[in-house]
PDB file of C-alpha atoms in Angstrom:
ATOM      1  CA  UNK A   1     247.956 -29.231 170.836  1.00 78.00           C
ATOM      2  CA  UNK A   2     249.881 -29.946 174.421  1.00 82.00           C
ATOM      3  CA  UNK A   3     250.863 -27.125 176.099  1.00 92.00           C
ATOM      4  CA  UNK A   4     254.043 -25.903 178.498  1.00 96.00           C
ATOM      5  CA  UNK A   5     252.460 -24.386 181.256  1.00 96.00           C
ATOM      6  CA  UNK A   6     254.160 -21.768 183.559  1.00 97.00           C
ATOM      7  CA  UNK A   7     252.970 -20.201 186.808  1.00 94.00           C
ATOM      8  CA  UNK A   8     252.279 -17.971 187.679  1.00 94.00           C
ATOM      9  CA  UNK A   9     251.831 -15.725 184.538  1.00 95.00           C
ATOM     10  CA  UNK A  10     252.849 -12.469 186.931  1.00 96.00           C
ATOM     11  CA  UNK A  11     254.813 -12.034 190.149  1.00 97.00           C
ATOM     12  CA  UNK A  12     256.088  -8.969 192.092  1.00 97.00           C
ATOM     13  CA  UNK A  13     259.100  -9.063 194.001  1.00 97.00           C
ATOM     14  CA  UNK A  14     261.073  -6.540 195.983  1.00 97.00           C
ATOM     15  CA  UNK A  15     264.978  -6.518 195.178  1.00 97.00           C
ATOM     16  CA  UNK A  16     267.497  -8.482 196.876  1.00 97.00           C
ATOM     17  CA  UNK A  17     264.103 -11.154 197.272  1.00 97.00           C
ATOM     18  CA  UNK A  18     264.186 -15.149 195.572  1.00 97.00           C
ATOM     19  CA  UNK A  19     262.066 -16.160 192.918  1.00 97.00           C
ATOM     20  CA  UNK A  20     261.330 -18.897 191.585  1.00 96.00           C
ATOM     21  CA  UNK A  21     259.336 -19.476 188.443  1.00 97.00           C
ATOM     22  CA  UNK A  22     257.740 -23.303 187.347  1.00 96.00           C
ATOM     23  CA  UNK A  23     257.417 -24.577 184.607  1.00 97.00           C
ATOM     24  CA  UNK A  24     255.214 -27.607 183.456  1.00 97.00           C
ATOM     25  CA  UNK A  25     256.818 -29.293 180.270  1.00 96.00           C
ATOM     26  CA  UNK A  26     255.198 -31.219 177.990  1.00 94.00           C
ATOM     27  CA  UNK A  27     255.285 -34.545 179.764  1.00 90.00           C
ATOM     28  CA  UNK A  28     257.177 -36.748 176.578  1.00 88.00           C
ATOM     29  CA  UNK A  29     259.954 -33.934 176.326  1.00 91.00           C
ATOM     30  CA  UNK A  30     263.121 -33.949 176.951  1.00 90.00           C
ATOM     31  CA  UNK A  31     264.879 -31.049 176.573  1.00 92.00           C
ATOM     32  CA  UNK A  32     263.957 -28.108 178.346  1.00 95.00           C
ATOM     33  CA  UNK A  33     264.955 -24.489 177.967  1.00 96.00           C
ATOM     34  CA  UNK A  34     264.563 -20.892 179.753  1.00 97.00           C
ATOM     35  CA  UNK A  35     264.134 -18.017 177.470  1.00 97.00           C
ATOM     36  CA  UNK A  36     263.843 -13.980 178.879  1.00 97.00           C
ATOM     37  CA  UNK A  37     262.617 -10.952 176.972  1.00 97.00           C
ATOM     38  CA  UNK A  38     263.001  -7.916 178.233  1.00 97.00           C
ATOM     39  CA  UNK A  39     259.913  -5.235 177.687  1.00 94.00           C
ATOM     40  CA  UNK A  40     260.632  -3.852 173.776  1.00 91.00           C
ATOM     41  CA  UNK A  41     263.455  -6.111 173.244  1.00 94.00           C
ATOM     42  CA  UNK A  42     264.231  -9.583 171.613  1.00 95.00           C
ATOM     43  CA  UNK A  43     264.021 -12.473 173.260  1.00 96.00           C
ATOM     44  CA  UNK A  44     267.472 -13.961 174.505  1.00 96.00           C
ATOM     45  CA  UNK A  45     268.342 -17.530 175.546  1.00 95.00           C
ATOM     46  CA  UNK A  46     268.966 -18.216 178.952  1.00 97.00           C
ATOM     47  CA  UNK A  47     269.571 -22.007 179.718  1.00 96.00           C
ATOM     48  CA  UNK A  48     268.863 -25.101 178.131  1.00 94.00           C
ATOM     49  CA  UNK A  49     268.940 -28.911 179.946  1.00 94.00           C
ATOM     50  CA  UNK A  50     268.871 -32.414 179.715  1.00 91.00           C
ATOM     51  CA  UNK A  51     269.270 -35.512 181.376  1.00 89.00           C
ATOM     52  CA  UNK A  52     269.184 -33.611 184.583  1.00 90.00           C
ATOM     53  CA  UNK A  53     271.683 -31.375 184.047  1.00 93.00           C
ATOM     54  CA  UNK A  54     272.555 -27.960 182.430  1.00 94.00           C
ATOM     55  CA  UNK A  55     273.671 -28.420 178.702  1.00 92.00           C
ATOM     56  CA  UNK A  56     274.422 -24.766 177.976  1.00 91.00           C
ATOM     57  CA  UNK A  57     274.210 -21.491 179.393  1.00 93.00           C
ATOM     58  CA  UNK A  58     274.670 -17.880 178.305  1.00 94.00           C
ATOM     59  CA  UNK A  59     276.366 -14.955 179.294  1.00 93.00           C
ATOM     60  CA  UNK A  60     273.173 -13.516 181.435  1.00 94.00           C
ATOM     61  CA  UNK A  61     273.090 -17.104 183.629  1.00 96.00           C
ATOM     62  CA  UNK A  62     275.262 -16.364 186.511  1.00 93.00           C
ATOM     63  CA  UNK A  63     275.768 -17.525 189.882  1.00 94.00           C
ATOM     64  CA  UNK A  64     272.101 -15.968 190.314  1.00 96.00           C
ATOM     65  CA  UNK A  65     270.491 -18.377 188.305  1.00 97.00           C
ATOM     66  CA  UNK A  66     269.735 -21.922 188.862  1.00 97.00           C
ATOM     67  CA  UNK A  67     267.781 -24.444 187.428  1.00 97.00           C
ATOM     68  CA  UNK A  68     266.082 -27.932 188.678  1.00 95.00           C
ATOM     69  CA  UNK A  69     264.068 -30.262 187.909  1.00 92.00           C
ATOM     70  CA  UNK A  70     262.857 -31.302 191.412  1.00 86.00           C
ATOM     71  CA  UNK A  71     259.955 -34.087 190.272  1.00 85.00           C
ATOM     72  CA  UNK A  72     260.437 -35.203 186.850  1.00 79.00           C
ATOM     73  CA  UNK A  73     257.093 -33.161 186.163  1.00 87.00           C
ATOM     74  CA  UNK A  74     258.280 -29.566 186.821  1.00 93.00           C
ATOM     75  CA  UNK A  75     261.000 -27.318 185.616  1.00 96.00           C
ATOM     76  CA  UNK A  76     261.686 -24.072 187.822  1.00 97.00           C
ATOM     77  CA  UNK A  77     264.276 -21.648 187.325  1.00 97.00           C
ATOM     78  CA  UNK A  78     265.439 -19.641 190.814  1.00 97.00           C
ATOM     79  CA  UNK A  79     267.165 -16.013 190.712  1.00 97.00           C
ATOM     80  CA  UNK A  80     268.322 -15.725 194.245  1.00 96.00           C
ATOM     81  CA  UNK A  81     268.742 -12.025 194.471  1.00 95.00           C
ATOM     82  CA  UNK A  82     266.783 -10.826 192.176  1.00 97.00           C
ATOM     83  CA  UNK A  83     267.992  -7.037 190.231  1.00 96.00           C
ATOM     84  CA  UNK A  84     265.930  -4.540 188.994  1.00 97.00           C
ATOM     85  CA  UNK A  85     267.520  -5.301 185.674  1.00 96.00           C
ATOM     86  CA  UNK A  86     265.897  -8.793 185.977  1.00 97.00           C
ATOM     87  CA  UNK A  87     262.777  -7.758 185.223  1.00 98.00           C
ATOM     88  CA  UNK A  88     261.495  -9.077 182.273  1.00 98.00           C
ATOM     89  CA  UNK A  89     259.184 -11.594 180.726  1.00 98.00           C
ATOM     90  CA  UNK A  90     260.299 -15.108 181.433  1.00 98.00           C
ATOM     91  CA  UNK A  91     259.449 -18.125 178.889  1.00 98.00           C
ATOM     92  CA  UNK A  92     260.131 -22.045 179.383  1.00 98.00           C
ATOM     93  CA  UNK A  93     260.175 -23.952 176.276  1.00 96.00           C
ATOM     94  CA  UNK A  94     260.418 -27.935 176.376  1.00 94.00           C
ATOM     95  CA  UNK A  95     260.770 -30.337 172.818  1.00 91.00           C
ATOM     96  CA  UNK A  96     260.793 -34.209 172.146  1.00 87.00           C
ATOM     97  CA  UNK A  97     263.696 -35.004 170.213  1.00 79.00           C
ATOM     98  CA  UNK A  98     266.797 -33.221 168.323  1.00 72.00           C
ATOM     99  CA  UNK A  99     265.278 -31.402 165.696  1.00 71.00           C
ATOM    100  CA  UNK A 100     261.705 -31.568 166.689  1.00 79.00           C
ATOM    101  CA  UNK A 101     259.435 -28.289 167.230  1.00 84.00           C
ATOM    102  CA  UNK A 102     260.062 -26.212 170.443  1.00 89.00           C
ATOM    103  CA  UNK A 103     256.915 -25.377 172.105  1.00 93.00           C
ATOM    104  CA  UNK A 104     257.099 -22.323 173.906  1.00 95.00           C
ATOM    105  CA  UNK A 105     255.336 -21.436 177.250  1.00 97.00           C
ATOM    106  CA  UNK A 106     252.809 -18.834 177.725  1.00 97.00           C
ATOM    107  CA  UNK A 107     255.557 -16.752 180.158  1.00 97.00           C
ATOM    108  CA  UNK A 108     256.091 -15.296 183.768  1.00 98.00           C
ATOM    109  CA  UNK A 109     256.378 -11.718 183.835  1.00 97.00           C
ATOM    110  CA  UNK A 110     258.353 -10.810 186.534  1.00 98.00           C
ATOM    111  CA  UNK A 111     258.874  -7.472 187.839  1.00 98.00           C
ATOM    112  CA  UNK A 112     261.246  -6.288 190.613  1.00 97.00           C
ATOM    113  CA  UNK A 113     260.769  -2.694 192.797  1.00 96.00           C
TER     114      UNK A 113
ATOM    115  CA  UNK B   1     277.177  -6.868 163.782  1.00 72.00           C
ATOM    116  CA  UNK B   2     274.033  -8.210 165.446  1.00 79.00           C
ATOM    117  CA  UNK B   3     273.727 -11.875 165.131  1.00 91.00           C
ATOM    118  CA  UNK B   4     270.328 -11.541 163.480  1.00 95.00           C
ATOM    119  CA  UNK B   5     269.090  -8.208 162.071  1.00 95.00           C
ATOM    120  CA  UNK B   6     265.531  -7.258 160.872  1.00 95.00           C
ATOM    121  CA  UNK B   7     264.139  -3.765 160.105  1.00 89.00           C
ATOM    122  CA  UNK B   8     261.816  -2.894 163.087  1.00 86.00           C
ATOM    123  CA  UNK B   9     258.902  -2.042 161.147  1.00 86.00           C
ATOM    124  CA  UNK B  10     256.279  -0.856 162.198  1.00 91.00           C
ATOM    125  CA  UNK B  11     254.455  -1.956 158.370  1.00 93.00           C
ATOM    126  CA  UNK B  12     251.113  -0.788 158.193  1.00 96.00           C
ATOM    127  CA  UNK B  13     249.801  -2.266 155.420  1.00 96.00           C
ATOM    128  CA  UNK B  14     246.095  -2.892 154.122  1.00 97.00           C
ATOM    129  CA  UNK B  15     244.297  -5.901 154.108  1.00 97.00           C
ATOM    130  CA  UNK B  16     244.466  -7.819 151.229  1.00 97.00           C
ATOM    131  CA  UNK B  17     248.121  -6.450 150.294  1.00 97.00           C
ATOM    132  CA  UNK B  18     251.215  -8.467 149.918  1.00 97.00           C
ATOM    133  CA  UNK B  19     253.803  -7.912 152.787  1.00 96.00           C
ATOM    134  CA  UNK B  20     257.400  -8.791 152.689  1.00 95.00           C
ATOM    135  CA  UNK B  21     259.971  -9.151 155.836  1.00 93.00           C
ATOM    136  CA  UNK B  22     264.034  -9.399 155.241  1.00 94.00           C
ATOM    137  CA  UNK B  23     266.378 -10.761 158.028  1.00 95.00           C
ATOM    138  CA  UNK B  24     269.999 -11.191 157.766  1.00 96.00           C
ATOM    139  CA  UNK B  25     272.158 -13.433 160.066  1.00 95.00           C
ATOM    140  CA  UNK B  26     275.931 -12.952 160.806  1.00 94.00           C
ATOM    141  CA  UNK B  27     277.025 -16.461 161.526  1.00 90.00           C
ATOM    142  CA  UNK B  28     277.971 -18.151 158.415  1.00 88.00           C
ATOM    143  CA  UNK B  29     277.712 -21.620 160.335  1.00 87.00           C
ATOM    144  CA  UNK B  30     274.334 -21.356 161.550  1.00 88.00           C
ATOM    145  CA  UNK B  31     272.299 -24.435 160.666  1.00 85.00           C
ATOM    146  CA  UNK B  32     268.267 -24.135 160.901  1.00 90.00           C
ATOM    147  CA  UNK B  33     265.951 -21.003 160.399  1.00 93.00           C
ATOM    148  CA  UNK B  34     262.294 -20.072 161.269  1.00 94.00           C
ATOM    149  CA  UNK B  35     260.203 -17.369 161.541  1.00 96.00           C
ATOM    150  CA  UNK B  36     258.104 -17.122 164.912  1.00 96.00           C
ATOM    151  CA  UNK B  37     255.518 -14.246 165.538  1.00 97.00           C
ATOM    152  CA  UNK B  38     254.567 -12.628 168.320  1.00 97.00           C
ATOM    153  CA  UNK B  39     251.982 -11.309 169.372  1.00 96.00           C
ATOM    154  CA  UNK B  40     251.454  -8.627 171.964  1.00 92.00           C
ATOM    155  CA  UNK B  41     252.601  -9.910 175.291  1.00 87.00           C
ATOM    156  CA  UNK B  42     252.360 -13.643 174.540  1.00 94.00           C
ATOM    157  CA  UNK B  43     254.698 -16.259 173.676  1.00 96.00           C
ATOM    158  CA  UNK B  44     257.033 -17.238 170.650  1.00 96.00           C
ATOM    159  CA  UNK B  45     255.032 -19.142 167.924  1.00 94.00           C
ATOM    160  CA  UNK B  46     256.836 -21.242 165.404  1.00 94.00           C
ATOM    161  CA  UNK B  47     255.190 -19.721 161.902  1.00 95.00           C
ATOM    162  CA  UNK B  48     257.776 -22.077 159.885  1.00 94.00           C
ATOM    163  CA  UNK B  49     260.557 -23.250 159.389  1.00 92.00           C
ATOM    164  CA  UNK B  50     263.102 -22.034 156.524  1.00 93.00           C
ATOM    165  CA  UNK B  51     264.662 -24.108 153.919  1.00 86.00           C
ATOM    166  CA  UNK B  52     267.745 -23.880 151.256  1.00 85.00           C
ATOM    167  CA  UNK B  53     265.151 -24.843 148.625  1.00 86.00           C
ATOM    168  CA  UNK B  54     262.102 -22.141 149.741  1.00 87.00           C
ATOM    169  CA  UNK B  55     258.672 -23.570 151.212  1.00 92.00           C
ATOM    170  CA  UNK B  56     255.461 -21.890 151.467  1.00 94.00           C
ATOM    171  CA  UNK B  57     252.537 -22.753 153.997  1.00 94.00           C
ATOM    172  CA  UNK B  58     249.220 -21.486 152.804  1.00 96.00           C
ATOM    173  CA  UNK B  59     249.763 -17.482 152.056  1.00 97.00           C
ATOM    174  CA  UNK B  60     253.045 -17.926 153.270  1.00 97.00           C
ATOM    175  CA  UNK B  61     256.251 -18.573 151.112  1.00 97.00           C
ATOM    176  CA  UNK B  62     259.759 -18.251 153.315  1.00 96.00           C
ATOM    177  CA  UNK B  63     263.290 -18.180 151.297  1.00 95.00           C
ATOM    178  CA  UNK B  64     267.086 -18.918 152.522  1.00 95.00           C
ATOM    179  CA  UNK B  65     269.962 -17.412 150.812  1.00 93.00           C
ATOM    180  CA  UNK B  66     273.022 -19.234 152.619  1.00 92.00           C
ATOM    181  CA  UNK B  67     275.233 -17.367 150.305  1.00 92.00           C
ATOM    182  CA  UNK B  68     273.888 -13.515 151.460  1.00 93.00           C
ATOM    183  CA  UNK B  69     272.838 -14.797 155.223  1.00 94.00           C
ATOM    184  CA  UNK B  70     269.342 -13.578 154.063  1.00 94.00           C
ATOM    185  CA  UNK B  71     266.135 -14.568 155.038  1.00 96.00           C
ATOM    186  CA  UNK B  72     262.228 -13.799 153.547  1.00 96.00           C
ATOM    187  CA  UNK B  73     258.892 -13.745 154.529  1.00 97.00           C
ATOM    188  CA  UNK B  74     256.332 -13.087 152.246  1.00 97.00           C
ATOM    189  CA  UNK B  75     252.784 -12.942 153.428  1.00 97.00           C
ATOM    190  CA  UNK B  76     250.308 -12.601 150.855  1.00 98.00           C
ATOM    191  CA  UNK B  77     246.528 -11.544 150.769  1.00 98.00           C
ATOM    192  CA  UNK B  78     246.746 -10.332 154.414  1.00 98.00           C
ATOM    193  CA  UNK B  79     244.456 -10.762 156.972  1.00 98.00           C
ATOM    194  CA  UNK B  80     243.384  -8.819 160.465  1.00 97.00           C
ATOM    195  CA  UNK B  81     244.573 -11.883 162.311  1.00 97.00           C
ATOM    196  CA  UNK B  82     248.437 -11.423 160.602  1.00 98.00           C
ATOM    197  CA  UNK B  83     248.547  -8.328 162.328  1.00 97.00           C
ATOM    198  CA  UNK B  84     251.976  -9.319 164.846  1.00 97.00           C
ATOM    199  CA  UNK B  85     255.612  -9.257 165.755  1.00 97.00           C
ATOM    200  CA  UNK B  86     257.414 -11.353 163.081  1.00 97.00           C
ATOM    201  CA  UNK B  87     260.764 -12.738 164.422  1.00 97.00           C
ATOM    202  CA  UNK B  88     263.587 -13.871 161.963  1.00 96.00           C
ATOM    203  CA  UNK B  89     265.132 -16.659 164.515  1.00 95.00           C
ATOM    204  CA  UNK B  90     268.510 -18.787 163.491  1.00 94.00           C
ATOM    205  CA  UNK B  91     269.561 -22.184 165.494  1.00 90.00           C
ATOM    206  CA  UNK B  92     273.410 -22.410 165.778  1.00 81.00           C
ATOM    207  CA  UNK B  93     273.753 -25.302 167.577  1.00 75.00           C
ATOM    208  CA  UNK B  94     271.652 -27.978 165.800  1.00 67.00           C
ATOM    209  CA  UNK B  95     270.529 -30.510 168.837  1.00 66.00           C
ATOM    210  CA  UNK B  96     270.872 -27.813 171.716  1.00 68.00           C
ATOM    211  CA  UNK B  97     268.401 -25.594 169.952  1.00 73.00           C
ATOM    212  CA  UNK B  98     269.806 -22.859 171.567  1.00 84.00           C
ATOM    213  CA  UNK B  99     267.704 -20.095 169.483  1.00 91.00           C
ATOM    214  CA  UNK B 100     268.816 -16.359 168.261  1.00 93.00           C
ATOM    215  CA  UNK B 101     266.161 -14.039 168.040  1.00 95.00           C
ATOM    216  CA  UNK B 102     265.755 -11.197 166.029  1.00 96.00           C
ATOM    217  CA  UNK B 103     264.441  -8.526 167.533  1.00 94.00           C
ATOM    218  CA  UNK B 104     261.418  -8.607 165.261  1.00 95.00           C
ATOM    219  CA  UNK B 105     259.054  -6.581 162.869  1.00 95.00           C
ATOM    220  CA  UNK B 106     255.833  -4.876 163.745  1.00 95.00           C
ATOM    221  CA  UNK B 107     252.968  -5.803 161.312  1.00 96.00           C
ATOM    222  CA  UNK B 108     249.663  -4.004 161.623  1.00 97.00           C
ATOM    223  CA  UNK B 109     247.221  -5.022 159.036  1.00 97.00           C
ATOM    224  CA  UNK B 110     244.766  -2.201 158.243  1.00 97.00           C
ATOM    225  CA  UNK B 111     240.737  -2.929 157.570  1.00 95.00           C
TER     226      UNK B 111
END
């Protein structure tokens, strides 16, 4: 089955530090999503995009997030002062068409000190 | 009201036992359904999807109750391997697939 690959699977940061977490979508897709879940909690929608640009966004995306999609191959999402509160684990999700399966990446856990 | 509610679990249950998992949803608009699991540390993984009409994959039958906002898993003659994190998940913006998770329930399968 093709895979979403993300790198890298952990990182460390200090606060107040960037991060910035890739993504590898499956290469047909075109829609393309960031997904958190906090350690014992569910996991909440962050972003989704398509046709180079940002089709929705929820209430935890602020100015600290961004996404791009620098290369047509990669997907990376980029806290720019990252919180302690950010910590979490970090998915990117990609699908073909409206309606079609989402395939789910294997996640970035990202802690912050 | 949480968008989409599930009892935490944990269900230990033996192997070879029949296991049911109840969800409700708040939205009354909310278009597709699935149940994902879990498991420990890893990624979502689409189990199936959830129609009006029920379906059942295998050992697993899923049922929709638009009328309640209810949603079923029932996972029969269960394995080790079902041991997992079953999430109840609801799409409310068909074409964005902008998914809302449950917060999912614990299985553990006892040999």
């Amino acid at each position: 089955e093709p895979e979403v690959t993300q790198t890298p699977s952990h990182q460390v940061t200090q606060m107040g530090q960037e991060v910035i977490l890739r993504c590898v979508p499956i290469s047909n897709h075109l829609y393309f999503y960031w997904y958190r879940q906090i350690l014992g909690q569910k996991v909440e929608f962050l972003v989704s995009f398509y046709n180079n640009e940002i089709s929705e966004k929820s209430e935890i995306f602020d100015d600290q997030f961004s996404v791009e999609r620098p290369d047509g191959s990669n997907f990376t999402l980029k806290i720019r002062s990252t919180k302690l509160e950010d910590s979490a684990m970090y998915f990117c999700a990609s699908r073909g068409r409206t309606g079609e399966k989402l395939f789910f990446g294997s996640g970035t856990q990202l802690s912050v000190l | 009201r949480k968008e989409v509610e599930q009892d935490p679990g944990p269900f230990n249950v033996p192997e070879g036992a029949t296991v049911a998992f109840n969800c409700t949803y708040s939205n009354s608009a909310s278009q597709s359904f699935f149940w994902y699991r879990q498991d420990c540390r890893k990624e979502p993984k689409l189990l199936m999807s959830v129609y009006s009409s029920g379906n059942e994959d295998g050992r697993f039958t899923a049922q929709l109750n638009r009328a309640s906002q209810y949603i079923s898993l029932l996972i029969r003659d269960s394995k080790l391997s079902d041991s997992a994190t079953y999430l109840c998940v609801v799409n409310n913006d068909f074409g964005n697939e902008k998914l809302t998770f449950g917060t999912g329930t614990r299985l553990t399968i006892i040999p």
